[in-house]
PDB file of C-alpha atoms in Angstrom:
ATOM      1  CA  UNK A   1     -11.501-114.992  53.968  1.00  0.00           C
ATOM      2  CA  UNK A   2     -14.724-113.884  52.349  1.00  0.00           C
ATOM      3  CA  UNK A   3     -15.885-116.987  50.488  1.00  0.00           C
ATOM      4  CA  UNK A   4     -19.225-115.304  48.535  1.00  0.00           C
ATOM      5  CA  UNK A   5     -20.805-112.132  49.368  1.00  0.00           C
ATOM      6  CA  UNK A   6     -24.131-110.668  48.105  1.00  0.00           C
ATOM      7  CA  UNK A   7     -24.281-108.019  45.481  1.00  0.00           C
ATOM      8  CA  UNK A   8     -27.896-106.622  44.720  1.00  0.00           C
ATOM      9  CA  UNK A   9     -26.544-103.215  42.674  1.00  0.00           C
ATOM     10  CA  UNK A  10     -29.728-103.542  40.085  1.00  0.00           C
ATOM     11  CA  UNK A  11     -26.991-102.852  37.555  1.00  0.00           C
ATOM     12  CA  UNK A  12     -26.020-105.192  34.770  1.00  0.00           C
ATOM     13  CA  UNK A  13     -22.801-104.858  33.038  1.00  0.00           C
ATOM     14  CA  UNK A  14     -23.241-103.770  29.265  1.00  0.00           C
ATOM     15  CA  UNK A  15     -19.394-104.759  28.617  1.00  0.00           C
ATOM     16  CA  UNK A  16     -19.490-108.895  26.972  1.00  0.00           C
ATOM     17  CA  UNK A  17     -17.131-110.980  29.367  1.00  0.00           C
ATOM     18  CA  UNK A  18     -13.352-111.414  28.691  1.00  0.00           C
ATOM     19  CA  UNK A  19     -13.102-114.564  26.434  1.00  0.00           C
ATOM     20  CA  UNK A  20     -11.756-117.825  27.665  1.00  0.00           C
ATOM     21  CA  UNK A  21      -8.265-118.401  28.616  1.00  0.00           C
ATOM     22  CA  UNK A  22      -9.025-122.518  28.133  1.00  0.00           C
ATOM     23  CA  UNK A  23     -11.582-124.165  27.125  1.00  0.00           C
ATOM     24  CA  UNK A  24     -14.607-123.944  29.114  1.00  0.00           C
ATOM     25  CA  UNK A  25     -16.452-127.590  29.609  1.00  0.00           C
ATOM     26  CA  UNK A  26     -18.508-128.173  26.465  1.00  0.00           C
ATOM     27  CA  UNK A  27     -22.239-127.350  26.135  1.00  0.00           C
ATOM     28  CA  UNK A  28     -24.135-130.951  26.678  1.00  0.00           C
ATOM     29  CA  UNK A  29     -22.652-133.224  28.598  1.00  0.00           C
ATOM     30  CA  UNK A  30     -23.944-134.857  31.072  1.00  0.00           C
ATOM     31  CA  UNK A  31     -26.101-132.476  33.447  1.00  0.00           C
ATOM     32  CA  UNK A  32     -25.923-131.915  36.199  1.00  0.00           C
ATOM     33  CA  UNK A  33     -21.723-131.995  36.076  1.00  0.00           C
ATOM     34  CA  UNK A  34     -19.135-130.588  38.398  1.00  0.00           C
ATOM     35  CA  UNK A  35     -16.769-127.798  37.086  1.00  0.00           C
ATOM     36  CA  UNK A  36     -14.347-125.494  38.865  1.00  0.00           C
ATOM     37  CA  UNK A  37     -14.617-121.404  39.012  1.00  0.00           C
ATOM     38  CA  UNK A  38     -11.498-120.018  36.096  1.00  0.00           C
ATOM     39  CA  UNK A  39     -11.615-116.898  38.620  1.00  0.00           C
ATOM     40  CA  UNK A  40     -10.977-115.151  41.954  1.00  0.00           C
ATOM     41  CA  UNK A  41     -14.689-113.159  40.789  1.00  0.00           C
ATOM     42  CA  UNK A  42     -17.519-114.819  39.319  1.00  0.00           C
ATOM     43  CA  UNK A  43     -20.774-112.893  39.415  1.00  0.00           C
ATOM     44  CA  UNK A  44     -23.804-115.149  39.529  1.00  0.00           C
ATOM     45  CA  UNK A  45     -26.755-113.505  37.704  1.00  0.00           C
ATOM     46  CA  UNK A  46     -30.707-113.677  38.007  1.00  0.00           C
ATOM     47  CA  UNK A  47     -30.637-115.333  34.702  1.00  0.00           C
ATOM     48  CA  UNK A  48     -28.427-116.170  31.316  1.00  0.00           C
ATOM     49  CA  UNK A  49     -27.322-112.798  30.228  1.00  0.00           C
ATOM     50  CA  UNK A  50     -25.657-109.522  31.215  1.00  0.00           C
ATOM     51  CA  UNK A  51     -29.054-107.444  30.952  1.00  0.00           C
ATOM     52  CA  UNK A  52     -29.435-109.815  34.322  1.00  0.00           C
ATOM     53  CA  UNK A  53     -28.731-108.037  38.138  1.00  0.00           C
ATOM     54  CA  UNK A  54     -26.148-109.669  39.899  1.00  0.00           C
ATOM     55  CA  UNK A  55     -27.353-111.217  42.918  1.00  0.00           C
ATOM     56  CA  UNK A  56     -24.205-113.209  44.377  1.00  0.00           C
ATOM     57  CA  UNK A  57     -19.876-112.646  43.811  1.00  0.00           C
ATOM     58  CA  UNK A  58     -18.687-115.713  43.888  1.00  0.00           C
ATOM     59  CA  UNK A  59     -14.650-115.127  45.324  1.00  0.00           C
ATOM     60  CA  UNK A  60     -13.081-118.517  44.830  1.00  0.00           C
ATOM     61  CA  UNK A  61     -10.946-119.693  42.443  1.00  0.00           C
ATOM     62  CA  UNK A  62     -11.173-123.392  41.687  1.00  0.00           C
ATOM     63  CA  UNK A  63     -14.148-123.605  44.028  1.00  0.00           C
ATOM     64  CA  UNK A  64     -16.101-126.474  42.580  1.00  0.00           C
ATOM     65  CA  UNK A  65     -19.876-125.674  41.159  1.00  0.00           C
ATOM     66  CA  UNK A  66     -22.399-127.915  40.379  1.00  0.00           C
ATOM     67  CA  UNK A  67     -23.774-127.096  36.299  1.00  0.00           C
ATOM     68  CA  UNK A  68     -27.542-127.748  36.535  1.00  0.00           C
ATOM     69  CA  UNK A  69     -28.590-126.208  33.583  1.00  0.00           C
ATOM     70  CA  UNK A  70     -27.391-124.647  30.087  1.00  0.00           C
ATOM     71  CA  UNK A  71     -28.563-121.712  27.685  1.00  0.00           C
ATOM     72  CA  UNK A  72     -26.662-120.867  24.811  1.00  0.00           C
ATOM     73  CA  UNK A  73     -23.082-119.818  26.383  1.00  0.00           C
ATOM     74  CA  UNK A  74     -24.240-119.213  29.821  1.00  0.00           C
ATOM     75  CA  UNK A  75     -24.495-122.266  32.774  1.00  0.00           C
ATOM     76  CA  UNK A  76     -26.860-122.167  35.679  1.00  0.00           C
ATOM     77  CA  UNK A  77     -24.271-123.766  38.798  1.00  0.00           C
ATOM     78  CA  UNK A  78     -24.979-123.828  42.299  1.00  0.00           C
ATOM     79  CA  UNK A  79     -21.970-123.885  45.040  1.00  0.00           C
ATOM     80  CA  UNK A  80     -21.649-126.391  48.020  1.00  0.00           C
ATOM     81  CA  UNK A  81     -23.653-123.758  50.229  1.00  0.00           C
ATOM     82  CA  UNK A  82     -26.902-124.028  48.187  1.00  0.00           C
ATOM     83  CA  UNK A  83     -26.231-120.469  46.381  1.00  0.00           C
ATOM     84  CA  UNK A  84     -27.221-120.519  42.556  1.00  0.00           C
ATOM     85  CA  UNK A  85     -27.608-118.585  39.533  1.00  0.00           C
ATOM     86  CA  UNK A  86     -26.453-117.821  36.220  1.00  0.00           C
ATOM     87  CA  UNK A  87     -22.284-117.670  34.722  1.00  0.00           C
ATOM     88  CA  UNK A  88     -20.827-117.071  31.299  1.00  0.00           C
ATOM     89  CA  UNK A  89     -19.352-120.417  30.545  1.00  0.00           C
ATOM     90  CA  UNK A  90     -15.737-118.769  30.246  1.00  0.00           C
ATOM     91  CA  UNK A  91     -15.778-118.474  33.706  1.00  0.00           C
ATOM     92  CA  UNK A  92     -16.013-122.138  34.681  1.00  0.00           C
ATOM     93  CA  UNK A  93     -13.235-124.823  33.670  1.00  0.00           C
ATOM     94  CA  UNK A  94     -13.420-128.278  33.629  1.00  0.00           C
ATOM     95  CA  UNK A  95     -10.923-128.904  36.269  1.00  0.00           C
ATOM     96  CA  UNK A  96     -11.822-131.312  39.351  1.00  0.00           C
ATOM     97  CA  UNK A  97     -11.967-129.617  42.152  1.00  0.00           C
ATOM     98  CA  UNK A  98     -13.351-130.574  45.855  1.00  0.00           C
ATOM     99  CA  UNK A  99     -14.171-128.248  48.818  1.00  0.00           C
ATOM    100  CA  UNK A 100     -14.092-129.597  52.026  1.00  0.00           C
ATOM    101  CA  UNK A 101     -17.735-128.326  53.366  1.00  0.00           C
ATOM    102  CA  UNK A 102     -17.876-128.644  57.305  1.00  0.00           C
ATOM    103  CA  UNK A 103     -15.879-130.544  58.991  1.00  0.00           C
ATOM    104  CA  UNK A 104     -12.162-131.432  58.653  1.00  0.00           C
ATOM    105  CA  UNK A 105     -10.552-134.387  57.070  1.00  0.00           C
ATOM    106  CA  UNK A 106      -8.141-136.475  56.980  1.00  0.00           C
ATOM    107  CA  UNK A 107      -5.991-136.412  54.392  1.00  0.00           C
ATOM    108  CA  UNK A 108      -4.449-140.233  54.482  1.00  0.00           C
ATOM    109  CA  UNK A 109      -1.121-141.464  52.498  1.00  0.00           C
ATOM    110  CA  UNK A 110      -2.922-144.643  51.090  1.00  0.00           C
ATOM    111  CA  UNK A 111      -6.631-144.769  50.850  1.00  0.00           C
ATOM    112  CA  UNK A 112      -7.469-146.273  53.896  1.00  0.00           C
ATOM    113  CA  UNK A 113      -8.296-145.351  56.945  1.00  0.00           C
ATOM    114  CA  UNK A 114      -5.944-147.118  59.261  1.00  0.00           C
ATOM    115  CA  UNK A 115      -3.043-145.632  56.920  1.00  0.00           C
ATOM    116  CA  UNK A 116      -0.730-142.390  58.085  1.00  0.00           C
ATOM    117  CA  UNK A 117      -2.320-138.984  58.050  1.00  0.00           C
ATOM    118  CA  UNK A 118      -0.295-136.651  55.771  1.00  0.00           C
ATOM    119  CA  UNK A 119      -2.603-133.675  56.652  1.00  0.00           C
ATOM    120  CA  UNK A 120      -5.644-132.648  58.261  1.00  0.00           C
ATOM    121  CA  UNK A 121      -8.063-129.814  56.281  1.00  0.00           C
ATOM    122  CA  UNK A 122     -10.264-127.517  57.431  1.00  0.00           C
ATOM    123  CA  UNK A 123     -13.578-126.666  56.126  1.00  0.00           C
ATOM    124  CA  UNK A 124     -13.142-124.403  53.130  1.00  0.00           C
ATOM    125  CA  UNK A 125     -10.333-125.674  52.182  1.00  0.00           C
ATOM    126  CA  UNK A 126     -10.256-126.046  48.105  1.00  0.00           C
ATOM    127  CA  UNK A 127      -7.874-128.855  46.487  1.00  0.00           C
ATOM    128  CA  UNK A 128      -7.642-130.929  42.475  1.00  0.00           C
ATOM    129  CA  UNK A 129      -9.121-133.796  42.583  1.00  0.00           C
ATOM    130  CA  UNK A 130      -6.346-135.996  40.304  1.00  0.00           C
ATOM    131  CA  UNK A 131      -8.502-139.778  40.837  1.00  0.00           C
ATOM    132  CA  UNK A 132     -11.660-141.316  42.258  1.00  0.00           C
ATOM    133  CA  UNK A 133     -12.386-144.786  42.657  1.00  0.00           C
ATOM    134  CA  UNK A 134     -14.940-146.930  45.170  1.00  0.00           C
ATOM    135  CA  UNK A 135     -14.672-144.666  48.388  1.00  0.00           C
ATOM    136  CA  UNK A 136     -11.504-142.830  47.443  1.00  0.00           C
ATOM    137  CA  UNK A 137     -10.340-139.822  46.032  1.00  0.00           C
ATOM    138  CA  UNK A 138      -6.593-139.136  45.417  1.00  0.00           C
ATOM    139  CA  UNK A 139      -6.385-135.484  45.754  1.00  0.00           C
ATOM    140  CA  UNK A 140      -3.853-132.675  45.806  1.00  0.00           C
ATOM    141  CA  UNK A 141      -3.760-129.364  48.240  1.00  0.00           C
ATOM    142  CA  UNK A 142      -1.849-126.425  48.125  1.00  0.00           C
ATOM    143  CA  UNK A 143       1.263-126.467  49.015  1.00  0.00           C
ATOM    144  CA  UNK A 144       1.775-129.150  46.722  1.00  0.00           C
ATOM    145  CA  UNK A 145       0.783-132.056  49.718  1.00  0.00           C
ATOM    146  CA  UNK A 146      -1.052-134.956  47.981  1.00  0.00           C
ATOM    147  CA  UNK A 147      -3.060-137.830  49.259  1.00  0.00           C
ATOM    148  CA  UNK A 148      -6.412-139.921  49.743  1.00  0.00           C
ATOM    149  CA  UNK A 149      -9.548-138.300  51.282  1.00  0.00           C
ATOM    150  CA  UNK A 150     -12.952-140.405  51.830  1.00  0.00           C
ATOM    151  CA  UNK A 151     -15.009-139.802  49.197  1.00  0.00           C
ATOM    152  CA  UNK A 152     -18.148-138.612  51.741  1.00  0.00           C
ATOM    153  CA  UNK A 153     -15.714-135.859  53.281  1.00  0.00           C
ATOM    154  CA  UNK A 154     -15.864-133.863  50.155  1.00  0.00           C
ATOM    155  CA  UNK A 155     -18.006-131.508  47.614  1.00  0.00           C
ATOM    156  CA  UNK A 156     -17.945-131.725  44.284  1.00  0.00           C
ATOM    157  CA  UNK A 157     -17.620-135.086  42.973  1.00  0.00           C
ATOM    158  CA  UNK A 158     -21.066-137.452  42.891  1.00  0.00           C
ATOM    159  CA  UNK A 159     -21.015-140.548  45.065  1.00  0.00           C
ATOM    160  CA  UNK A 160     -20.099-143.444  42.492  1.00  0.00           C
ATOM    161  CA  UNK A 161     -18.724-141.227  39.645  1.00  0.00           C
ATOM    162  CA  UNK A 162     -15.059-142.089  38.748  1.00  0.00           C
ATOM    163  CA  UNK A 163     -12.223-140.032  37.917  1.00  0.00           C
ATOM    164  CA  UNK A 164      -9.010-141.329  35.993  1.00  0.00           C
TER     165      UNK A 164
END
């Protein structure tokens, strides 16, 4: 499956992005911060506007991204592999998600390394963060499987950030 691909068109679309279907993350909220992609295809531009060329296309709905800067309705983001660019705010959602970056991760029944393992997650699995406290996050992955992951095994949350 292709997760991102380079696109060097040199041409920017003249159309405005369609209006968001749900409330985008608010402007001016702590920077940097994590959000997720609202769509299966999100253009990363070299600057904050449709006149800037598309440099990358991210192709994973709900993939977490880090917002680094804001300019009007545009957000400068970075993905888990370090690719960055500007996206229209309506293509982002405040829903919190994670990605397993490089090594398989164990999903536990309770927040303990000695608990029963309910699933093994391959690299690049994306899921929803339900809550985080201490070193553990309660998550849900595709197929409706829920459990606990160690915070250090996922990308999409800061080291000591609480999520309730």
